[in-house]
Short mmCIF file of C-alpha atoms and ligand atoms in Angstrom, two decimals:
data_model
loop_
_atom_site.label_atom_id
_atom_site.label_comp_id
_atom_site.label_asym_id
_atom_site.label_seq_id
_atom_site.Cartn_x
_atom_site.Cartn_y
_atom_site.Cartn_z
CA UNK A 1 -21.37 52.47 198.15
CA UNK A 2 -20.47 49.11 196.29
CA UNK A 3 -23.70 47.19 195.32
CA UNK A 4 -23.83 43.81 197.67
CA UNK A 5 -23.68 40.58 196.66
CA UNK A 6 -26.57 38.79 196.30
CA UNK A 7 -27.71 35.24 196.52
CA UNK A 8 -30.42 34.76 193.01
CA UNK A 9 -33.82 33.27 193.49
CA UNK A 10 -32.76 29.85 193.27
CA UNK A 11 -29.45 29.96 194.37
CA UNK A 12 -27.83 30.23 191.08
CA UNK A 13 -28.07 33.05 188.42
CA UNK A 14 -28.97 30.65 185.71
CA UNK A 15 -31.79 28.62 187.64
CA UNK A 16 -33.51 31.99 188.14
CA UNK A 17 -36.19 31.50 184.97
CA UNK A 18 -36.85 27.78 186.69
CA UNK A 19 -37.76 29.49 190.24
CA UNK A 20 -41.78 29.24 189.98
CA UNK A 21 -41.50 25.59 188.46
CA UNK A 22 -39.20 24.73 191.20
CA UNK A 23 -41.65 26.15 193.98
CA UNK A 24 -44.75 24.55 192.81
CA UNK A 25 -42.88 21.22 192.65
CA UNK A 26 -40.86 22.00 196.07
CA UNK A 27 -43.74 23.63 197.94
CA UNK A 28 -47.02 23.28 199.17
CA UNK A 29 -47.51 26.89 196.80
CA UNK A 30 -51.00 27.56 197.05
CA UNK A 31 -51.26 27.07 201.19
CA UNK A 32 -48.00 29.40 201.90
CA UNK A 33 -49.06 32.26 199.61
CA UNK A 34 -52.74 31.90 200.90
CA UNK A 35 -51.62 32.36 204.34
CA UNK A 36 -49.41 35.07 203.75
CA UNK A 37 -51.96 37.19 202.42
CA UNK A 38 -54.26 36.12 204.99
CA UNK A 39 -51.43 37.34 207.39
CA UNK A 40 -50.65 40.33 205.62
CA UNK A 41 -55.04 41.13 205.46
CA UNK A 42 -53.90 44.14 203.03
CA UNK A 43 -56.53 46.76 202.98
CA UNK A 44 -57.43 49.99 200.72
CA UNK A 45 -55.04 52.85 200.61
CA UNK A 46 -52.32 50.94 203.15
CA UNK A 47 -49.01 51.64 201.78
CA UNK A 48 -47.75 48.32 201.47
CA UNK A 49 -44.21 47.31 200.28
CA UNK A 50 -42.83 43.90 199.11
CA UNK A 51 -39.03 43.28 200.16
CA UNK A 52 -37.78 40.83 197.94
CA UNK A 53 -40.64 40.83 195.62
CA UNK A 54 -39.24 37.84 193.45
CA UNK A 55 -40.94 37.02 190.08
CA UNK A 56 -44.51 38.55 191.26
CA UNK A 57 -46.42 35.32 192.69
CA UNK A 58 -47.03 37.38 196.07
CA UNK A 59 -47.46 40.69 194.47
CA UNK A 60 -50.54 39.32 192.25
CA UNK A 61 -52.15 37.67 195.06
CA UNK A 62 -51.96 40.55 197.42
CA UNK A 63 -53.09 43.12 194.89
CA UNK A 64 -56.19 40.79 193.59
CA UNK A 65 -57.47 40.53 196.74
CA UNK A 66 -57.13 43.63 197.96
CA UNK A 67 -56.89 45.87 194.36
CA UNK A 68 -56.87 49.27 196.14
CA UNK A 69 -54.02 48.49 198.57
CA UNK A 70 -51.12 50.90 197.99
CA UNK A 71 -48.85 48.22 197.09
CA UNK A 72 -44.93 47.92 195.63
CA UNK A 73 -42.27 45.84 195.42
CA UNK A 74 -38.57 46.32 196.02
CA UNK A 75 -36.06 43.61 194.66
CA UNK A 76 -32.01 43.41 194.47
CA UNK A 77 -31.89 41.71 191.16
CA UNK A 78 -32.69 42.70 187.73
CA UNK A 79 -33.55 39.94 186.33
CA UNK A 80 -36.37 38.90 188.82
CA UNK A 81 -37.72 42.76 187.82
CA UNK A 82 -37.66 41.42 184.19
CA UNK A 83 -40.16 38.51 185.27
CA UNK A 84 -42.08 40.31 187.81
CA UNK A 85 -42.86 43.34 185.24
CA UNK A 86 -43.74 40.83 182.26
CA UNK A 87 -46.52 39.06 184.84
CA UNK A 88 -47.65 42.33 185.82
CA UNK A 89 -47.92 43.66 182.63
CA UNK A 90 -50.03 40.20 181.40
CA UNK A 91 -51.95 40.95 184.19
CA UNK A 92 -53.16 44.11 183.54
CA UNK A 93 -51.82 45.73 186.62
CA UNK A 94 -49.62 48.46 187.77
CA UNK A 95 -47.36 48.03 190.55
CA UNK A 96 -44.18 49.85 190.94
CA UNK A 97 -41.26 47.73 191.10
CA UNK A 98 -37.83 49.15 192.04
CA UNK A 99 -34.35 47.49 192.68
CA UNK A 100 -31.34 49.53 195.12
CA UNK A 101 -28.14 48.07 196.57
CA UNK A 102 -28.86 46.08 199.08
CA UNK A 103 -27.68 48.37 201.63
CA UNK A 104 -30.32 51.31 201.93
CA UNK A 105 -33.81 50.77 200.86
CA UNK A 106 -34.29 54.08 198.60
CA UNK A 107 -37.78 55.21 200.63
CA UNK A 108 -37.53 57.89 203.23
CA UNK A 109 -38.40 57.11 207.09
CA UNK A 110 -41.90 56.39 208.38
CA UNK A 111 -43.38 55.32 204.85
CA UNK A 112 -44.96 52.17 205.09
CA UNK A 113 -47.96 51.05 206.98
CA UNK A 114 -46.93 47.17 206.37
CA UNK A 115 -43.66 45.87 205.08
CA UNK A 116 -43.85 41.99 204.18
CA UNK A 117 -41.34 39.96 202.78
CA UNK A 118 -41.45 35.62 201.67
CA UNK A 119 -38.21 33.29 201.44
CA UNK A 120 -35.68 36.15 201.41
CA UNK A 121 -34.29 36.56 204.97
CA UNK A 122 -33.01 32.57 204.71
CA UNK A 123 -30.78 34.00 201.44
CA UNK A 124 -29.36 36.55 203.82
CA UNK A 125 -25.83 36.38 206.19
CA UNK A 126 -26.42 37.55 210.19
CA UNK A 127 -24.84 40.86 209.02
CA UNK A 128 -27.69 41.81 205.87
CA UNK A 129 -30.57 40.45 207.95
CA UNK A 130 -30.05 42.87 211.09
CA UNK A 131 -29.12 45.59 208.48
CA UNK A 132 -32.55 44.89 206.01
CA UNK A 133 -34.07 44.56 209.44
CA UNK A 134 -33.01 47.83 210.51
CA UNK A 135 -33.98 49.32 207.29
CA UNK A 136 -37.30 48.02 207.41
CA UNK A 137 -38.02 49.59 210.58
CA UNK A 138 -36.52 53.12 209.54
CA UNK A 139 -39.37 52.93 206.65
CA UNK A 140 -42.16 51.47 208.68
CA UNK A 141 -44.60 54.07 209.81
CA UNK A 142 -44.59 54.05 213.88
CA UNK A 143 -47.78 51.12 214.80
CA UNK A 144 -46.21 49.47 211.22
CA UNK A 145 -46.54 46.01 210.75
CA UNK A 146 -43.74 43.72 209.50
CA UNK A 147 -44.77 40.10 208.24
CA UNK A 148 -41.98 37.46 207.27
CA UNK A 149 -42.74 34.12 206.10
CA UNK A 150 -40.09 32.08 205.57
CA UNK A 151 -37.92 29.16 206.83
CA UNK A 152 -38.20 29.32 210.67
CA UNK A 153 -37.14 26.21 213.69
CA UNK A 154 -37.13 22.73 212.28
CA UNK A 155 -40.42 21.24 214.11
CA UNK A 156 -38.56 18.02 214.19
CA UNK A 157 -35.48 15.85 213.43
CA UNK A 158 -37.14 15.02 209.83
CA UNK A 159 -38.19 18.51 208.84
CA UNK A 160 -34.39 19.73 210.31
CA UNK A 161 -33.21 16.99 207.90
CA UNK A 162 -35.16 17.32 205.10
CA UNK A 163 -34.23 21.35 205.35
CA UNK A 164 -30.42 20.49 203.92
CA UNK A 165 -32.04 20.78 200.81
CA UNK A 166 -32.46 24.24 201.23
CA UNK A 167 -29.44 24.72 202.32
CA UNK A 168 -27.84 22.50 199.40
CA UNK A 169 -28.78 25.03 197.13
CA UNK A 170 -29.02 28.61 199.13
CA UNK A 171 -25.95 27.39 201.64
CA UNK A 172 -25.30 26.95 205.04
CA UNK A 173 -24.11 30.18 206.13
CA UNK A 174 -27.30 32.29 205.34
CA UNK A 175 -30.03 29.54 206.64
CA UNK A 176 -28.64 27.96 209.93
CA UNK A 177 -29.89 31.47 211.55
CA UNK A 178 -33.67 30.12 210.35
CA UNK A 179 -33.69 26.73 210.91
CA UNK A 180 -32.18 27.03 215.03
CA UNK A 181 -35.12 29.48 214.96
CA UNK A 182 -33.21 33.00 215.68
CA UNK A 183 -35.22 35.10 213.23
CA UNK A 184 -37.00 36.39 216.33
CA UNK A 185 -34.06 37.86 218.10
CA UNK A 186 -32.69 39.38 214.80
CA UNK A 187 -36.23 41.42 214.67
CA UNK A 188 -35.58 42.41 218.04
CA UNK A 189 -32.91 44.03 217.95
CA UNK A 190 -33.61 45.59 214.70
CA UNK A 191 -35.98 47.61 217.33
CA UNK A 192 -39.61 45.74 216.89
CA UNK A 193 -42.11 45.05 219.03
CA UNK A 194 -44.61 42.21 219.81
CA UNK A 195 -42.89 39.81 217.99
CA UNK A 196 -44.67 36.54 217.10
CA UNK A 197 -44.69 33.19 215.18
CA UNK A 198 -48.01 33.40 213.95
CA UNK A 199 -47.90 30.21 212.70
CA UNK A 200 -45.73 27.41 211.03
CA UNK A 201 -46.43 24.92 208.26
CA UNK A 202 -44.38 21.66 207.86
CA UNK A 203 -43.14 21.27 204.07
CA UNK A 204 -41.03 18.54 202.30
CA UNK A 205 -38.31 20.22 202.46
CA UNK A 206 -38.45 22.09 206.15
CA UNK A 207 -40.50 23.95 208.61
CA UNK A 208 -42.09 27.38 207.03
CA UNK A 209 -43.05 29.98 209.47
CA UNK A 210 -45.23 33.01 209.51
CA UNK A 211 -42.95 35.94 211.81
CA UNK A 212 -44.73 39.50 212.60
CA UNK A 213 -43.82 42.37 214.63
CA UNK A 214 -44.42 45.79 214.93
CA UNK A 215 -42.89 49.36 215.37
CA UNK A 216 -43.62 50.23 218.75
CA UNK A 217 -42.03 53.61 218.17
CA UNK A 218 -44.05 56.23 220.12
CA UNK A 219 -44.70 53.52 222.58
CA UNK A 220 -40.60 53.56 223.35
CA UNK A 221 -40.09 57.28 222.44
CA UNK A 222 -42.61 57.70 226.01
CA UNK A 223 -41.08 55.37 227.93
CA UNK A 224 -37.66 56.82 227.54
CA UNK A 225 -38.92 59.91 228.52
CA UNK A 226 -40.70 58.72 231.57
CA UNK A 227 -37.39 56.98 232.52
CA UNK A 228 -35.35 59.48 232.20
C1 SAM B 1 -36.32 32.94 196.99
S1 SAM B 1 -36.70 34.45 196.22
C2 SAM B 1 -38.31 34.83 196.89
C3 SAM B 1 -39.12 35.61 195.93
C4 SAM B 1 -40.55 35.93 196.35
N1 SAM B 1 -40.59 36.77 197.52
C5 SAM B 1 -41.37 34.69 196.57
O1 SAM B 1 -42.06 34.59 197.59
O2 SAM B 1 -41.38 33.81 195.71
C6 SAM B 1 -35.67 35.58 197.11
C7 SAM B 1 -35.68 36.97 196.54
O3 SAM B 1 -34.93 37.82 197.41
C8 SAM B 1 -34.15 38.69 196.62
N2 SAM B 1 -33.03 39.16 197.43
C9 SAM B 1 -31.87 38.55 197.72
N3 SAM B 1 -31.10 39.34 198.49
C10 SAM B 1 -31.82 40.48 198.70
C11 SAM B 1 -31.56 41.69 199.41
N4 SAM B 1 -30.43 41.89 200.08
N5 SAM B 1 -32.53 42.63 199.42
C12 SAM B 1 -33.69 42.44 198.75
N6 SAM B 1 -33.97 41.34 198.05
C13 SAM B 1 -33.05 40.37 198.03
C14 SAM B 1 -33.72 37.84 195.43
O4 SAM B 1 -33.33 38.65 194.34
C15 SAM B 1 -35.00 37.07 195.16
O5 SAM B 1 -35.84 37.75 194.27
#
C-alpha cells in the first residue's frame, strides 16, 4: 500500500528542526506535558506506546518518571526519528522508535496496555483519524487505555479566534474536527468506551484538551451475546 501523506511537525518539512523552539514560545510547555503524564500515570512493566512520538519531549518525560514502564514510540516521519533518537541517545536511554505508513500500525492486536498520543490527531483529515483510531483500538489490550491531548472545543470566542493560528500553519481541513469539539464522537465510533474530557487548558493560541477512553472489549463481546 502507498505510504500516506503526511502533514510534518510544524506544518512544513523545513520548519521541522524549529518545532521544540516553536512550542516553548507557542505553549504553556511545561503545564501540557506535566499533565499528560499525570494523565497517562505510566507504571512498571505497562506496555505503553507513543503515536506520533515527535522529537522525544513526551517520551523523556514519561520514561523519567516512570523508568521501568514498557514504553515506545511510533512516528510517520523520518526525520522526527532522526531528532527523537539523537535526544534519546544524549539521554542515556533506550526506547524503541519505529516509523510505518500511516495506514496500519505494524504491532499485532491486543498489545498495548495504554496508547497515548499529543498534538497529532489536529494534523489528521476525518478519514486518518477514524482509521488511526481504529488502529489504536485493534492494538489496545481489552480494559486499554487511550489518552489524547490535543486541540479540543474552543472555550470561547477568543480562544476559537486565537486557534486560526493553528490552523494558519497545520490548515483548516485537519483541525475544524478539534476545535467544534468532535474528537469524542470520532473515538466512539472507533469502538471505545467511557470516553471523557479529562480536562482542558486555555493557551494563546486555543483551547488544549486532555481526551481518554477505553476498550471496553469483553464488556461488549458479553453483551452481544446476552442480546442475541
Ligand atoms: C505536532 S507533532 C507532535 C509531536 C509530539 N507528540 C509532541 O507532543 O510534541 C505531530 C507528530 O505527528 C506525526 N504524524 C503526522 N501524521 C501522522 C500519522 N498519520 N501517524 C502517526 N504520526 C503522524 C508527525 O510526524 C509529528 O511527529
Amino acid at each position: 500500500m502507498e505510504k500516506q501523506k503526511f502533514i510534518p511537525a510544524l506544518g512544513y518539512d523545513f520548519l521541522t528542526a524549529y518545532y521544540d523552539l516553536a512550542i516553548k514560545l507557542t505553549m504553556p510547555e511545561k503545564r501540557f506535558r506535566r499533565l499528560l503524564v499525570e494523565e497517562i500515570s505510566p507504571k512498571p512493566n505497562e506496555k505503553t506506546l507513543e503515536f506520533g512520538f515527535g522529537t522525544a519531549q513526551n517520551l523523556l518525560l514519561v520514561k523519567q518518571s516512570c523508568p521501568n514502564v514498557d514504553l515506545r514510540g511510533l512516528d510517520i516521519d523520518p526525520k522526527v526519528k532522526e531528532i527523537a533518537n539523537y535526544k534519546l541517545a544524549k539521554n542515556a536511554l533506550e526506547i524503541p522508535l519505529e516509523l510505518y505508513d500511516g495506514v496500519r500500525l505494524p504491532y499485532s492486536d491486543k498489545q498495548f496496555d495504554k496508547v497515548y498520543s499529543c498534538l497529532v490527531f489536529h494534523q489528521l483529515d476525518a478519514e486518518t483519524k477514524l482509521n488511526c483510531l481504529k488502529e489504536i483500538f485493534r492494538v489496545l489490550k481489552p480494559n486499554g487505555i487511550l489518552i489524547i491531548a490535543d486541540w479540543g472545543k474552543a472555550a470561547n470566542p477568543i480562544m476559537r479566534l486565537t486557534f486560526c493560528f493553528v490552523q494558519l500553519l497545520d490548515g483548516f481541513n485537519t483541525t475544524n474536527d478539534n476545535v467544534r469539539g468532535l474528537m469524542p464522537s470520532f473515538m466512539e465510533k472507533a469502538g471505545f468506551d467511557n470516553i471523557s474530557v479529562s480536562q482542558s487548558i486555555n493557551t494563546f493560541i486555543g483551547t488544549f484538551s486532555y481526551f481518554k477512553a477505553r476498550k471496553n472489549e469483553v464488556f461488549k463481546v458479553n453483551f452481544k451475546k446476552n442480546v442475541e
